[in-house]
Short mmCIF file of C-alpha atoms in Angstrom, two decimals:
data_model
loop_
_atom_site.label_atom_id
_atom_site.label_comp_id
_atom_site.label_asym_id
_atom_site.label_seq_id
_atom_site.Cartn_x
_atom_site.Cartn_y
_atom_site.Cartn_z
CA MET Q 296 14.57 13.30 0.81
CA GLN Q 297 17.84 13.09 -1.13
CA ARG Q 298 18.70 9.77 0.59
CA ARG Q 299 15.32 8.37 -0.47
CA LYS Q 300 15.90 9.39 -4.11
CA ARG Q 301 19.39 7.87 -4.10
CA LEU Q 302 18.01 4.72 -2.51
CA GLN Q 303 15.25 4.42 -5.12
CA GLY Q 304 17.82 4.80 -7.91
CA PHE Q 305 20.00 2.17 -6.27
CA MET Q 306 17.09 -0.24 -5.82
CA ASN Q 307 16.34 -0.05 -9.54
CA ASN Q 308 19.80 -1.57 -10.13
CA ILE Q 309 19.16 -4.64 -7.95
CA THR Q 310 18.15 -7.99 -9.43
CA ILE Q 311 16.69 -10.71 -7.21
CA ARG Q 312 16.83 -14.24 -8.60
CA ARG Q 313 17.25 -17.86 -7.56
CA MET Q 314 20.70 -18.67 -6.20
CA GLN Q 315 22.94 -20.58 -8.63
CA THR Q 316 26.07 -22.66 -8.11
CA GLU Q 317 28.26 -19.90 -9.54
CA ASP Q 318 27.02 -17.56 -6.76
CA LEU Q 319 28.30 -19.76 -3.94
CA THR Q 320 31.81 -18.33 -3.64
CA GLN Q 321 30.43 -14.83 -3.07
CA VAL Q 322 27.58 -16.12 -0.88
CA CYS Q 323 30.05 -17.97 1.37
CA GLU Q 324 32.18 -14.83 1.73
CA ILE Q 325 29.13 -12.89 2.91
CA GLU Q 326 28.17 -15.80 5.18
CA LYS Q 327 31.63 -15.68 6.84
CA GLU Q 328 31.39 -11.89 7.15
CA ASN Q 329 28.05 -12.12 8.96
CA PHE Q 330 28.01 -15.30 11.05
CA SER Q 331 30.33 -16.78 13.67
CA VAL Q 332 29.33 -20.32 12.62
CA PRO Q 333 28.92 -19.99 8.83
CA TRP Q 334 27.36 -22.49 6.49
CA SER Q 335 29.78 -24.22 4.13
CA GLU Q 336 29.55 -24.13 0.34
CA ARG Q 337 28.50 -27.78 0.51
CA SER Q 338 25.64 -26.96 2.90
CA PHE Q 339 24.34 -24.29 0.54
CA SER Q 340 24.73 -26.56 -2.47
CA GLU Q 341 22.90 -29.47 -0.84
CA SER Q 342 20.09 -27.21 0.34
CA MET Q 343 19.70 -25.58 -3.08
CA ALA Q 344 19.35 -29.03 -4.68
CA ARG Q 345 16.27 -29.86 -2.60
CA ARG Q 346 12.86 -29.41 -4.20
CA ASP Q 347 11.34 -27.76 -1.12
CA THR Q 348 13.70 -24.80 -0.86
CA VAL Q 349 13.91 -21.24 -2.07
CA PHE Q 350 17.42 -19.75 -2.12
CA LEU Q 351 17.67 -16.23 -3.52
CA VAL Q 352 20.44 -13.74 -4.23
CA ALA Q 353 20.33 -9.98 -4.65
CA LEU Q 354 22.71 -8.84 -7.39
CA VAL Q 355 24.12 -5.40 -8.02
CA SER Q 356 25.63 -5.77 -11.47
CA GLU Q 357 27.32 -9.17 -11.12
CA GLU Q 358 28.11 -8.78 -7.42
CA VAL Q 359 26.13 -10.72 -4.83
CA ALA Q 360 24.96 -8.09 -2.36
CA GLY Q 361 22.83 -10.40 -0.22
CA TYR Q 362 21.05 -13.73 -0.06
CA LEU Q 363 18.25 -15.61 1.62
CA GLY Q 364 17.42 -19.27 2.14
CA CYS Q 365 14.15 -20.94 3.10
CA TYR Q 366 12.77 -24.47 3.46
CA CYS Q 367 9.06 -24.65 2.52
CA ILE Q 368 7.41 -27.66 4.15
CA ALA Q 369 3.73 -28.35 4.94
CA GLY Q 370 2.60 -24.76 4.41
CA ALA Q 371 5.35 -23.19 6.53
CA GLY Q 372 8.57 -21.56 5.40
CA GLU Q 373 11.58 -21.87 7.70
CA ILE Q 374 13.94 -19.02 6.82
CA THR Q 375 17.43 -20.34 7.46
CA ASN Q 376 19.64 -17.55 6.16
CA VAL Q 377 19.32 -13.83 5.50
CA ALA Q 378 22.48 -11.82 5.03
CA VAL Q 379 23.58 -8.66 3.27
CA LYS Q 380 27.16 -7.75 2.49
CA LYS Q 381 28.34 -5.04 4.89
CA SER Q 382 28.97 -2.54 2.10
CA PHE Q 383 25.33 -2.88 0.92
CA ARG Q 384 23.51 -2.72 4.25
CA ARG Q 385 20.73 -0.22 5.05
CA GLN Q 386 19.72 0.04 1.40
CA GLY Q 387 16.58 -2.12 1.39
CA ILE Q 388 18.13 -5.35 0.11
CA GLY Q 389 17.00 -7.52 3.04
CA GLY Q 390 13.42 -6.33 2.58
CA MET Q 391 13.56 -6.95 -1.16
CA LEU Q 392 14.79 -10.51 -0.59
CA LEU Q 393 11.98 -11.18 1.88
CA GLN Q 394 9.33 -9.75 -0.47
CA LYS Q 395 10.57 -12.00 -3.28
CA LEU Q 396 10.50 -14.98 -0.91
CA PHE Q 397 6.86 -14.25 -0.02
CA GLU Q 398 6.04 -14.22 -3.75
CA GLU Q 399 7.97 -17.46 -4.35
CA GLY Q 400 6.34 -19.09 -1.32
CA VAL Q 401 3.02 -19.13 -3.17
CA THR Q 402 4.53 -21.79 -5.46
CA PHE Q 403 4.91 -24.04 -2.41
CA ASP Q 404 1.52 -23.08 -0.91
CA THR Q 405 3.37 -21.49 1.99
CA GLN Q 406 1.09 -19.35 4.16
CA GLU Q 407 3.43 -18.60 7.05
CA PHE Q 408 7.13 -18.05 7.63
CA PHE Q 409 9.30 -18.29 10.72
CA LEU Q 410 12.92 -17.69 11.67
CA GLU Q 411 15.32 -17.37 14.56
CA VAL Q 412 17.35 -14.23 15.14
CA ARG Q 413 19.89 -13.32 17.81
CA GLU Q 414 18.26 -11.32 20.62
CA SER Q 415 20.96 -8.67 20.21
CA ASN Q 416 20.52 -8.27 16.43
CA GLU Q 417 18.33 -5.18 16.60
CA PRO Q 418 18.70 -4.18 12.92
CA ALA Q 419 17.48 -7.63 11.80
CA ILE Q 420 14.64 -7.62 14.34
CA ARG Q 421 13.50 -4.21 13.03
CA LEU Q 422 13.65 -5.49 9.43
CA TYR Q 423 11.59 -8.58 10.25
CA SER Q 424 9.08 -6.52 12.25
CA ARG Q 425 8.64 -4.13 9.29
CA GLN Q 426 7.96 -7.18 7.11
CA GLY Q 427 5.16 -8.36 9.41
CA PHE Q 428 7.00 -10.84 11.63
CA ILE Q 429 5.95 -11.03 15.29
CA LYS Q 430 8.04 -12.24 18.23
CA GLU Q 431 6.53 -15.56 19.34
CA GLY Q 432 9.11 -17.12 21.65
CA ILE Q 433 12.71 -17.63 22.70
CA ARG Q 434 15.13 -20.50 22.13
CA LYS Q 435 17.54 -20.44 25.08
CA ASN Q 436 21.26 -20.57 24.21
CA PHE Q 437 20.44 -21.28 20.55
CA TYR Q 438 23.49 -19.52 19.10
CA GLU Q 439 27.17 -20.27 19.63
CA LYS Q 440 30.23 -18.03 19.49
CA PRO Q 441 28.97 -16.25 21.53
CA VAL Q 442 26.23 -18.20 23.23
CA GLU Q 443 23.01 -16.22 22.96
CA ASN Q 444 19.25 -16.73 22.95
CA ALA Q 445 17.30 -16.60 19.71
CA LEU Q 446 14.01 -14.83 19.22
CA ILE Q 447 11.53 -16.92 17.26
CA MET Q 448 9.57 -14.71 14.88
CA TRP Q 449 6.53 -15.68 12.75
CA LYS Q 450 4.68 -14.10 9.87
CA ASN Q 451 1.21 -15.43 8.92
#
């Protein structure tokens, strides 16, 4: 019960907004912390400039605690990135980012979302399942460093 109260107080201090250029240094640090083949600052910048994307950050004060990226094309949202800084994990930030994405997706007439996740990434799989994603398939050897299959998950 005390953890829940602390978590609710913490969540009141989180702001979710569109990613901006000045966020990219912190976003790239989190990207490197989380992924063996991280996106570059240029990749984020080019993706953010597209009209069919939603890139969000979760801020605690001025610190980027997590981020999410999605391409919204033909009614489907391809979630490309979801990451939370290690020091902010297990505090609801990933779920908050996804909820904001679902709200933003309405702007693009997006009715469904999909993503790939490492088969071994049980915390992420649990998060996506709680958000209504269902396992729909496997991409063999999708990930590098180390080579691993990806689960394909969809939310309608």
